[in-house]
Amino acid sequence: MMRALELKVPPTALVVLIAAAMFALSRAWPSMAVAVPARVVLAALLLLVGIAIALAGVAAFRRVRTTVNPIRPDTSSAVVSTGIYARSRNPMYLGMLLALAAWAVWLSHPLAFLGLPVFVLWMNAFQIRPEERALADRFGPVYQDYLRSVRRWI
C-alpha cells in the first residue's frame, strides 16, 4: 500500500492541502492562537527566502534542460549538482517547506506548525526516496556520489 502512494501527489498539491489543514486547525481552536512579534515581517522573510531557494532550483534544472516534473523523475536527463544543488538535494521542496513555515507564522497558531513535520515526513517517504531510487537507477555511480556528498534537505 505504501508504494501505491509514491510519486502520486504533486508536491505543490501537497503544499496546498497541508496549508488548508493548517488553516482549518487554526480556526478550529482559535483560543490557542498566540501573539508572534513581527509576525508579518517574519512570515514575509520566510516566504521570500523559500521562493528564492525554490526558484534557484528550478533555474538550475532549466539550465541543463532537465525535467522539473516531480511525478516522473525517470525522465531526468542530468544530475544537477551545482549551484543551489551543491547545498541541498531538494531546494524546491525546501522552498515549499519555508513557504509553509511562513504560513504557520502568519497564522500564529501552534497547531499550524504541525503541518511542517507532516510535509517533511510525506515528502521523504512518498516523493524524495522514490525519486532517489529512480535517479540512482538512471545515473548509477554519479548519482550515488552526489547522494553521499550533499544532504537531502539542508
Tab-separated table of N, CA and C in Angstrom:
chain	number	residue	atom	x	y	z
A	1	MET	N	0.816	-1.202	0.000
A	1	MET	CA	0.000	0.000	0.000
A	1	MET	C	0.859	1.265	0.000
A	2	MET	N	1.954	1.256	0.754
A	2	MET	CA	2.798	2.441	0.841
A	2	MET	C	3.362	2.814	-0.526
A	3	ARG	N	3.796	1.837	-1.294
A	3	ARG	CA	4.343	2.112	-2.631
A	3	ARG	C	3.285	2.710	-3.544
A	4	ALA	N	2.025	2.399	-3.286
A	4	ALA	CA	0.946	2.940	-4.112
A	4	ALA	C	0.844	4.460	-3.982
A	5	LEU	N	1.346	5.009	-2.893
A	5	LEU	CA	1.296	6.453	-2.679
A	5	LEU	C	2.502	7.191	-3.255
A	6	GLU	N	3.516	6.448	-3.656
A	6	GLU	CA	4.750	7.075	-4.132
A	6	GLU	C	4.520	7.824	-5.444
A	7	LEU	N	5.040	9.046	-5.477
A	7	LEU	CA	5.011	9.894	-6.673
A	7	LEU	C	3.600	10.124	-7.210
A	8	LYS	N	2.612	10.086	-6.339
A	8	LYS	CA	1.218	10.260	-6.770
A	8	LYS	C	0.683	11.665	-6.512
A	9	VAL	N	1.114	12.290	-5.434
A	9	VAL	CA	0.607	13.617	-5.085
A	9	VAL	C	1.669	14.645	-5.462
A	10	PRO	N	1.388	15.496	-6.437
A	10	PRO	CA	2.375	16.523	-6.782
A	10	PRO	C	2.697	17.380	-5.552
A	11	PRO	N	3.971	17.682	-5.334
A	11	PRO	CA	4.352	18.452	-4.146
A	11	PRO	C	3.596	19.768	-3.984
A	12	THR	N	3.317	20.464	-5.080
A	12	THR	CA	2.561	21.716	-4.945
A	12	THR	C	1.145	21.451	-4.438
A	13	ALA	N	0.544	20.353	-4.868
A	13	ALA	CA	-0.788	19.995	-4.364
A	13	ALA	C	-0.711	19.652	-2.880
A	14	LEU	N	0.348	18.964	-2.485
A	14	LEU	CA	0.533	18.632	-1.071
A	14	LEU	C	0.664	19.901	-0.236
A	15	VAL	N	1.393	20.883	-0.741
A	15	VAL	CA	1.535	22.158	-0.027
A	15	VAL	C	0.165	22.797	0.169
A	16	VAL	N	-0.646	22.810	-0.862
A	16	VAL	CA	-1.985	23.407	-0.763
A	16	VAL	C	-2.834	22.650	0.254
A	17	LEU	N	-2.797	21.320	0.210
A	17	LEU	CA	-3.576	20.515	1.154
A	17	LEU	C	-3.134	20.754	2.597
A	18	ILE	N	-1.828	20.759	2.808
A	18	ILE	CA	-1.321	20.964	4.170
A	18	ILE	C	-1.613	22.391	4.635
A	19	ALA	N	-1.459	23.366	3.753
A	19	ALA	CA	-1.773	24.753	4.123
A	19	ALA	C	-3.244	24.891	4.513
A	20	ALA	N	-4.120	24.212	3.785
A	20	ALA	CA	-5.547	24.248	4.120
A	20	ALA	C	-5.800	23.598	5.477
A	21	ALA	N	-5.129	22.484	5.741
A	21	ALA	CA	-5.279	21.811	7.038
A	21	ALA	C	-4.750	22.694	8.167
A	22	MET	N	-3.643	23.383	7.917
A	22	MET	CA	-3.090	24.296	8.924
A	22	MET	C	-4.096	25.401	9.248
A	23	PHE	N	-4.707	25.932	8.200
A	23	PHE	CA	-5.709	26.982	8.384
A	23	PHE	C	-6.903	26.450	9.172
A	24	ALA	N	-7.371	25.256	8.801
A	24	ALA	CA	-8.522	24.657	9.477
A	24	ALA	C	-8.235	24.429	10.960
A	25	LEU	N	-7.045	23.924	11.255
A	25	LEU	CA	-6.672	23.716	12.663
A	25	LEU	C	-6.642	25.035	13.425
A	26	SER	N	-6.110	26.071	12.807
A	26	SER	CA	-6.026	27.358	13.496
A	26	SER	C	-7.410	27.953	13.745
A	27	ARG	N	-8.362	27.651	12.879
A	27	ARG	CA	-9.723	28.170	13.051
A	27	ARG	C	-10.555	27.290	13.977
A	28	ALA	N	-10.210	26.026	14.075
A	28	ALA	CA	-10.967	25.115	14.936
A	28	ALA	C	-10.720	25.413	16.416
A	29	TRP	N	-9.528	25.874	16.755
A	29	TRP	CA	-9.184	26.195	18.141
A	29	TRP	C	-8.606	27.606	18.222
A	30	PRO	N	-9.438	28.613	17.992
A	30	PRO	CA	-8.928	29.990	17.973
A	30	PRO	C	-8.338	30.443	19.309
A	31	SER	N	-8.773	29.834	20.395
A	31	SER	CA	-8.269	30.247	21.709
A	31	SER	C	-6.790	29.904	21.896
A	32	MET	N	-6.258	29.037	21.058
A	32	MET	CA	-4.842	28.664	21.168
A	32	MET	C	-3.912	29.606	20.409
A	33	ALA	N	-4.450	30.558	19.675
A	33	ALA	CA	-3.627	31.489	18.907
A	33	ALA	C	-2.682	32.241	19.842
A	34	VAL	N	-1.512	32.530	19.342
A	34	VAL	CA	-0.507	33.240	20.131
A	34	VAL	C	-0.053	34.482	19.370
A	35	ALA	N	0.417	35.440	20.128
A	35	ALA	CA	0.970	36.644	19.505
A	35	ALA	C	2.402	36.348	19.072
A	36	VAL	N	2.686	36.602	17.837
A	36	VAL	CA	4.049	36.424	17.323
A	36	VAL	C	4.585	37.806	16.984
A	37	PRO	N	5.595	38.257	17.740
A	37	PRO	CA	6.158	39.578	17.449
A	37	PRO	C	6.690	39.640	16.010
A	38	ALA	N	6.414	40.733	15.356
A	38	ALA	CA	6.865	40.953	13.979
A	38	ALA	C	6.412	39.824	13.050
A	39	ARG	N	5.222	39.312	13.289
A	39	ARG	CA	4.683	38.183	12.531
A	39	ARG	C	4.700	38.444	11.030
A	40	VAL	N	4.287	39.608	10.604
A	40	VAL	CA	4.215	39.914	9.178
A	40	VAL	C	5.616	39.919	8.559
A	41	VAL	N	6.546	40.536	9.244
A	41	VAL	CA	7.921	40.604	8.730
A	41	VAL	C	8.546	39.217	8.683
A	42	LEU	N	8.395	38.449	9.737
A	42	LEU	CA	8.971	37.105	9.780
A	42	LEU	C	8.352	36.201	8.713
A	43	ALA	N	7.036	36.252	8.577
A	43	ALA	CA	6.366	35.442	7.554
A	43	ALA	C	6.825	35.857	6.154
A	44	ALA	N	6.932	37.147	5.922
A	44	ALA	CA	7.369	37.628	4.609
A	44	ALA	C	8.799	37.193	4.311
A	45	LEU	N	9.671	37.274	5.296
A	45	LEU	CA	11.064	36.851	5.092
A	45	LEU	C	11.152	35.359	4.784
A	46	LEU	N	10.435	34.555	5.553
A	46	LEU	CA	10.441	33.110	5.289
A	46	LEU	C	9.909	32.809	3.890
A	47	LEU	N	8.842	33.477	3.521
A	47	LEU	CA	8.260	33.252	2.201
A	47	LEU	C	9.228	33.665	1.089
A	48	LEU	N	9.841	34.837	1.224
A	48	LEU	CA	10.770	35.308	0.193
A	48	LEU	C	11.993	34.403	0.068
A	49	VAL	N	12.532	33.964	1.191
A	49	VAL	CA	13.680	33.050	1.143
A	49	VAL	C	13.255	31.727	0.513
A	50	GLY	N	12.089	31.233	0.895
A	50	GLY	CA	11.583	29.985	0.314
A	50	GLY	C	11.402	30.090	-1.190
A	51	ILE	N	10.819	31.180	-1.646
A	51	ILE	CA	10.625	31.381	-3.087
A	51	ILE	C	11.972	31.455	-3.794
A	52	ALA	N	12.913	32.192	-3.218
A	52	ALA	CA	14.233	32.332	-3.848
A	52	ALA	C	14.937	30.979	-3.966
A	53	ILE	N	14.883	30.184	-2.914
A	53	ILE	CA	15.532	28.868	-2.935
A	53	ILE	C	14.863	27.965	-3.971
A	54	ALA	N	13.539	27.938	-3.979
A	54	ALA	CA	12.813	27.099	-4.935
A	54	ALA	C	13.090	27.531	-6.373
A	55	LEU	N	13.077	28.828	-6.624
A	55	LEU	CA	13.343	29.315	-7.982
A	55	LEU	C	14.775	29.047	-8.417
A	56	ALA	N	15.709	29.094	-7.469
A	56	ALA	CA	17.100	28.752	-7.803
A	56	ALA	C	17.180	27.294	-8.245
A	57	GLY	N	16.401	26.436	-7.603
A	57	GLY	CA	16.357	25.035	-8.001
A	57	GLY	C	15.769	24.853	-9.387
A	58	VAL	N	14.667	25.537	-9.664
A	58	VAL	CA	14.038	25.455	-10.986
A	58	VAL	C	14.996	25.975	-12.056
A	59	ALA	N	15.638	27.101	-11.778
A	59	ALA	CA	16.570	27.690	-12.753
A	59	ALA	C	17.728	26.738	-13.048
A	60	ALA	N	18.244	26.076	-12.030
A	60	ALA	CA	19.342	25.123	-12.243
A	60	ALA	C	18.901	23.969	-13.130
A	61	PHE	N	17.689	23.477	-12.931
A	61	PHE	CA	17.157	22.409	-13.788
A	61	PHE	C	16.983	22.910	-15.220
A	62	ARG	N	16.467	24.109	-15.363
A	62	ARG	CA	16.237	24.668	-16.698
A	62	ARG	C	17.556	24.858	-17.451
A	63	ARG	N	18.603	25.274	-16.729
A	63	ARG	CA	19.900	25.499	-17.373
A	63	ARG	C	20.429	24.236	-18.044
A	64	VAL	N	20.207	23.092	-17.424
A	64	VAL	CA	20.704	21.840	-18.021
A	64	VAL	C	19.612	21.109	-18.797
A	65	ARG	N	18.465	21.764	-18.932
A	65	ARG	CA	17.339	21.239	-19.721
A	65	ARG	C	16.876	19.856	-19.247
A	66	THR	N	16.725	19.741	-17.931
A	66	THR	CA	16.157	18.510	-17.391
A	66	THR	C	14.783	18.810	-16.820
A	67	THR	N	14.008	17.794	-16.604
A	67	THR	CA	12.622	17.967	-16.185
A	67	THR	C	12.502	18.450	-14.741
A	68	VAL	N	11.489	19.250	-14.506
A	68	VAL	CA	11.127	19.640	-13.145
A	68	VAL	C	9.871	18.905	-12.709
A	69	ASN	N	9.433	17.939	-13.502
A	69	ASN	CA	8.231	17.168	-13.200
A	69	ASN	C	8.525	16.193	-12.058
A	70	PRO	N	7.967	16.432	-10.869
A	70	PRO	CA	8.288	15.574	-9.719
A	70	PRO	C	7.623	14.198	-9.781
A	71	ILE	N	6.678	14.032	-10.656
A	71	ILE	CA	5.976	12.752	-10.765
A	71	ILE	C	6.737	11.789	-11.681
A	72	ARG	N	7.629	12.309	-12.512
A	72	ARG	CA	8.365	11.482	-13.464
A	72	ARG	C	9.879	11.678	-13.356
A	73	PRO	N	10.489	11.346	-12.222
A	73	PRO	CA	11.936	11.522	-12.094
A	73	PRO	C	12.725	10.651	-13.073
A	74	ASP	N	12.094	9.593	-13.568
A	74	ASP	CA	12.765	8.702	-14.516
A	74	ASP	C	13.020	9.371	-15.859
A	75	THR	N	12.419	10.542	-16.098
A	75	THR	CA	12.641	11.257	-17.359
A	75	THR	C	13.750	12.299	-17.241
A	76	SER	N	14.425	12.354	-16.093
A	76	SER	CA	15.525	13.301	-15.909
A	76	SER	C	16.626	13.017	-16.910
A	77	SER	N	17.250	14.088	-17.388
A	77	SER	CA	18.323	13.931	-18.367
A	77	SER	C	19.700	14.221	-17.800
A	78	ALA	N	19.761	14.708	-16.550
A	78	ALA	CA	21.057	15.049	-15.960
A	78	ALA	C	20.959	15.070	-14.444
A	79	VAL	N	22.091	14.836	-13.806
A	79	VAL	CA	22.212	15.041	-12.366
A	79	VAL	C	22.670	16.479	-12.176
A	80	VAL	N	21.881	17.271	-11.502
A	80	VAL	CA	22.233	18.662	-11.247
A	80	VAL	C	22.879	18.722	-9.870
A	81	SER	N	24.144	19.097	-9.845
A	81	SER	CA	24.879	19.090	-8.574
A	81	SER	C	25.626	20.397	-8.325
A	82	THR	N	25.337	21.415	-9.122
A	82	THR	CA	25.997	22.705	-8.944
A	82	THR	C	24.982	23.736	-8.470
A	83	GLY	N	25.487	24.913	-8.142
A	83	GLY	CA	24.609	25.977	-7.659
A	83	GLY	C	23.957	25.576	-6.354
A	84	ILE	N	22.680	25.825	-6.241
A	84	ILE	CA	21.934	25.511	-5.019
A	84	ILE	C	21.957	24.017	-4.729
A	85	TYR	N	22.107	23.199	-5.771
A	85	TYR	CA	22.131	21.744	-5.606
A	85	TYR	C	23.440	21.242	-5.011
A	86	ALA	N	24.413	22.105	-4.832
A	86	ALA	CA	25.624	21.732	-4.115
A	86	ALA	C	25.397	21.818	-2.602
A	87	ARG	N	24.300	22.459	-2.199
A	87	ARG	CA	23.974	22.639	-0.778
A	87	ARG	C	22.787	21.798	-0.326
A	88	SER	N	21.849	21.564	-1.223
A	88	SER	CA	20.637	20.810	-0.897
A	88	SER	C	20.244	19.983	-2.112
A	89	ARG	N	19.892	18.714	-1.880
A	89	ARG	CA	19.438	17.885	-2.990
A	89	ARG	C	18.011	18.232	-3.403
A	90	ASN	N	17.304	18.957	-2.552
A	90	ASN	CA	15.885	19.241	-2.802
A	90	ASN	C	15.523	20.694	-2.510
A	91	PRO	N	16.163	21.634	-3.186
A	91	PRO	CA	15.865	23.035	-2.861
A	91	PRO	C	14.432	23.450	-3.185
A	92	MET	N	13.828	22.845	-4.203
A	92	MET	CA	12.438	23.202	-4.498
A	92	MET	C	11.536	22.793	-3.335
A	93	TYR	N	11.785	21.618	-2.785
A	93	TYR	CA	10.981	21.158	-1.651
A	93	TYR	C	11.313	21.950	-0.389
A	94	LEU	N	12.571	22.311	-0.217
A	94	LEU	CA	12.961	23.150	0.911
A	94	LEU	C	12.248	24.499	0.818
A	95	GLY	N	12.170	25.054	-0.382
A	95	GLY	CA	11.441	26.312	-0.568
A	95	GLY	C	9.976	26.176	-0.200
A	96	MET	N	9.376	25.048	-0.567
A	96	MET	CA	7.980	24.797	-0.207
A	96	MET	C	7.820	24.702	1.308
A	97	LEU	N	8.759	24.032	1.961
A	97	LEU	CA	8.720	23.923	3.419
A	97	LEU	C	8.806	25.301	4.067
A	98	LEU	N	9.675	26.157	3.556
A	98	LEU	CA	9.792	27.511	4.102
A	98	LEU	C	8.517	28.318	3.854
A	99	ALA	N	7.868	28.088	2.729
A	99	ALA	CA	6.580	28.765	2.476
A	99	ALA	C	5.533	28.300	3.488
A	100	LEU	N	5.518	27.009	3.785
A	100	LEU	CA	4.597	26.509	4.813
A	100	LEU	C	4.944	27.077	6.191
A	101	ALA	N	6.232	27.220	6.471
A	101	ALA	CA	6.646	27.827	7.742
A	101	ALA	C	6.168	29.275	7.802
A	102	ALA	N	6.255	29.985	6.697
A	102	ALA	CA	5.759	31.363	6.645
A	102	ALA	C	4.266	31.400	6.936
A	103	TRP	N	3.532	30.454	6.368
A	103	TRP	CA	2.087	30.365	6.590
A	103	TRP	C	1.790	30.092	8.058
A	104	ALA	N	2.555	29.194	8.670
A	104	ALA	CA	2.354	28.882	10.093
A	104	ALA	C	2.609	30.117	10.954
A	105	VAL	N	3.653	30.851	10.638
A	105	VAL	CA	3.942	32.085	11.382
A	105	VAL	C	2.806	33.077	11.179
A	106	TRP	N	2.357	33.220	9.956
A	106	TRP	CA	1.257	34.139	9.655
A	106	TRP	C	0.001	33.771	10.456
A	107	LEU	N	-0.296	32.469	10.515
A	107	LEU	CA	-1.480	32.021	11.259
A	107	LEU	C	-1.317	32.211	12.767
A	108	SER	N	-0.077	32.233	13.240
A	108	SER	CA	0.227	32.443	14.664
A	108	SER	C	-0.523	31.469	15.564
A	109	HIS	N	-0.478	30.223	15.190
A	109	HIS	CA	-1.191	29.196	15.935
A	109	HIS	C	-0.291	27.969	16.066
A	110	PRO	N	-0.089	27.469	17.287
A	110	PRO	CA	0.831	26.336	17.462
A	110	PRO	C	0.442	25.093	16.664
A	111	LEU	N	-0.848	24.828	16.514
A	111	LEU	CA	-1.268	23.642	15.769
A	111	LEU	C	-0.918	23.750	14.273
A	112	ALA	N	-0.820	24.984	13.769
A	112	ALA	CA	-0.462	25.168	12.366
A	112	ALA	C	0.940	24.626	12.085
A	113	PHE	N	1.800	24.679	13.080
A	113	PHE	CA	3.179	24.205	12.889
A	113	PHE	C	3.259	22.690	12.719
A	114	LEU	N	2.184	21.988	13.041
A	114	LEU	CA	2.163	20.535	12.825
A	114	LEU	C	2.259	20.181	11.342
A	115	GLY	N	1.879	21.103	10.492
A	115	GLY	CA	1.966	20.863	9.057
A	115	GLY	C	3.391	20.689	8.558
A	116	LEU	N	4.347	21.288	9.241
A	116	LEU	CA	5.743	21.228	8.785
A	116	LEU	C	6.317	19.815	8.867
A	117	PRO	N	6.246	19.142	10.014
A	117	PRO	CA	6.753	17.762	10.030
A	117	PRO	C	5.927	16.822	9.161
A	118	VAL	N	4.634	17.085	9.025
A	118	VAL	CA	3.815	16.249	8.137
A	118	VAL	C	4.341	16.361	6.706
A	119	PHE	N	4.635	17.572	6.271
A	119	PHE	CA	5.174	17.788	4.930
A	119	PHE	C	6.506	17.053	4.751
A	120	VAL	N	7.407	17.216	5.696
A	120	VAL	CA	8.727	16.580	5.595
A	120	VAL	C	8.597	15.058	5.582
A	121	LEU	N	7.798	14.515	6.475
A	121	LEU	CA	7.633	13.056	6.530
A	121	LEU	C	7.029	12.516	5.239
A	122	TRP	N	5.987	13.173	4.734
A	122	TRP	CA	5.360	12.725	3.484
A	122	TRP	C	6.365	12.808	2.331
A	123	MET	N	7.029	13.949	2.234
A	123	MET	CA	7.974	14.136	1.129
A	123	MET	C	9.099	13.111	1.178
A	124	ASN	N	9.643	12.885	2.364
A	124	ASN	CA	10.718	11.890	2.476
A	124	ASN	C	10.238	10.505	2.047
A	125	ALA	N	9.074	10.112	2.513
A	125	ALA	CA	8.586	8.753	2.266
A	125	ALA	C	8.042	8.554	0.861
A	126	PHE	N	7.250	9.489	0.373
A	126	PHE	CA	6.488	9.245	-0.848
A	126	PHE	C	6.962	10.027	-2.072
A	127	GLN	N	7.892	10.937	-1.884
A	127	GLN	CA	8.391	11.702	-3.020
A	127	GLN	C	9.907	11.573	-3.165
A	128	ILE	N	10.642	11.928	-2.122
A	128	ILE	CA	12.096	12.007	-2.257
A	128	ILE	C	12.739	10.631	-2.378
A	129	ARG	N	12.392	9.704	-1.512
A	129	ARG	CA	13.000	8.367	-1.625
A	129	ARG	C	12.703	7.704	-2.969
A	130	PRO	N	11.454	7.754	-3.464
A	130	PRO	CA	11.206	7.197	-4.799
A	130	PRO	C	11.999	7.923	-5.898
A	131	GLU	N	12.124	9.241	-5.777
A	131	GLU	CA	12.938	9.987	-6.741
A	131	GLU	C	14.385	9.504	-6.688
A	132	GLU	N	14.900	9.353	-5.481
A	132	GLU	CA	16.288	8.912	-5.334
A	132	GLU	C	16.504	7.528	-5.940
A	133	ARG	N	15.551	6.633	-5.748
A	133	ARG	CA	15.663	5.296	-6.367
A	133	ARG	C	15.693	5.400	-7.887
A	134	ALA	N	14.773	6.209	-8.436
A	134	ALA	CA	14.702	6.357	-9.893
A	134	ALA	C	15.981	6.985	-10.446
A	135	LEU	N	16.498	7.978	-9.765
A	135	LEU	CA	17.703	8.645	-10.244
A	135	LEU	C	18.935	7.758	-10.083
A	136	ALA	N	18.977	6.966	-9.018
A	136	ALA	CA	20.088	6.026	-8.841
A	136	ALA	C	20.063	4.971	-9.943
A	137	ASP	N	18.876	4.507	-10.294
A	137	ASP	CA	18.758	3.545	-11.402
A	137	ASP	C	19.214	4.167	-12.717
A	138	ARG	N	18.853	5.417	-12.912
A	138	ARG	CA	19.140	6.081	-14.192
A	138	ARG	C	20.595	6.529	-14.317
A	139	PHE	N	21.185	7.033	-13.223
A	139	PHE	CA	22.511	7.650	-13.316
A	139	PHE	C	23.613	6.900	-12.571
A	140	GLY	N	23.259	5.847	-11.844
A	140	GLY	CA	24.237	4.971	-11.211
A	140	GLY	C	25.212	5.664	-10.280
A	141	PRO	N	26.527	5.359	-10.441
A	141	PRO	CA	27.552	5.848	-9.508
A	141	PRO	C	27.622	7.375	-9.417
A	142	VAL	N	27.342	8.080	-10.492
A	142	VAL	CA	27.380	9.543	-10.458
A	142	VAL	C	26.369	10.054	-9.434
A	143	TYR	N	25.177	9.501	-9.471
A	143	TYR	CA	24.146	9.934	-8.538
A	143	TYR	C	24.451	9.438	-7.124
A	144	GLN	N	24.967	8.243	-7.002
A	144	GLN	CA	25.340	7.719	-5.679
A	144	GLN	C	26.381	8.616	-5.012
A	145	ASP	N	27.355	9.096	-5.775
A	145	ASP	CA	28.358	10.027	-5.240
A	145	ASP	C	27.690	11.320	-4.776
A	146	TYR	N	26.747	11.795	-5.570
A	146	TYR	CA	26.017	13.009	-5.207
A	146	TYR	C	25.237	12.811	-3.909
A	147	LEU	N	24.583	11.661	-3.766
A	147	LEU	CA	23.842	11.364	-2.533
A	147	LEU	C	24.744	11.411	-1.310
A	148	ARG	N	25.963	10.926	-1.461
A	148	ARG	CA	26.899	10.903	-0.341
A	148	ARG	C	27.468	12.295	-0.021
A	149	SER	N	27.478	13.175	-0.997
A	149	SER	CA	28.165	14.450	-0.791
A	149	SER	C	27.237	15.630	-0.438
A	150	VAL	N	25.928	15.482	-0.679
A	150	VAL	CA	25.007	16.600	-0.413
A	150	VAL	C	23.828	16.075	0.410
A	151	ARG	N	23.456	16.850	1.416
A	151	ARG	CA	22.349	16.458	2.294
A	151	ARG	C	21.009	16.566	1.585
A	152	ARG	N	20.048	15.799	2.073
A	152	ARG	CA	18.714	15.750	1.452
A	152	ARG	C	17.988	17.093	1.532
A	153	TRP	N	17.993	17.715	2.669
A	153	TRP	CA	17.268	18.986	2.839
A	153	TRP	C	18.240	20.154	2.945
A	154	ILE	N	18.968	20.224	4.042
A	154	ILE	CA	19.967	21.309	4.216
A	154	ILE	C	21.189	20.788	4.929
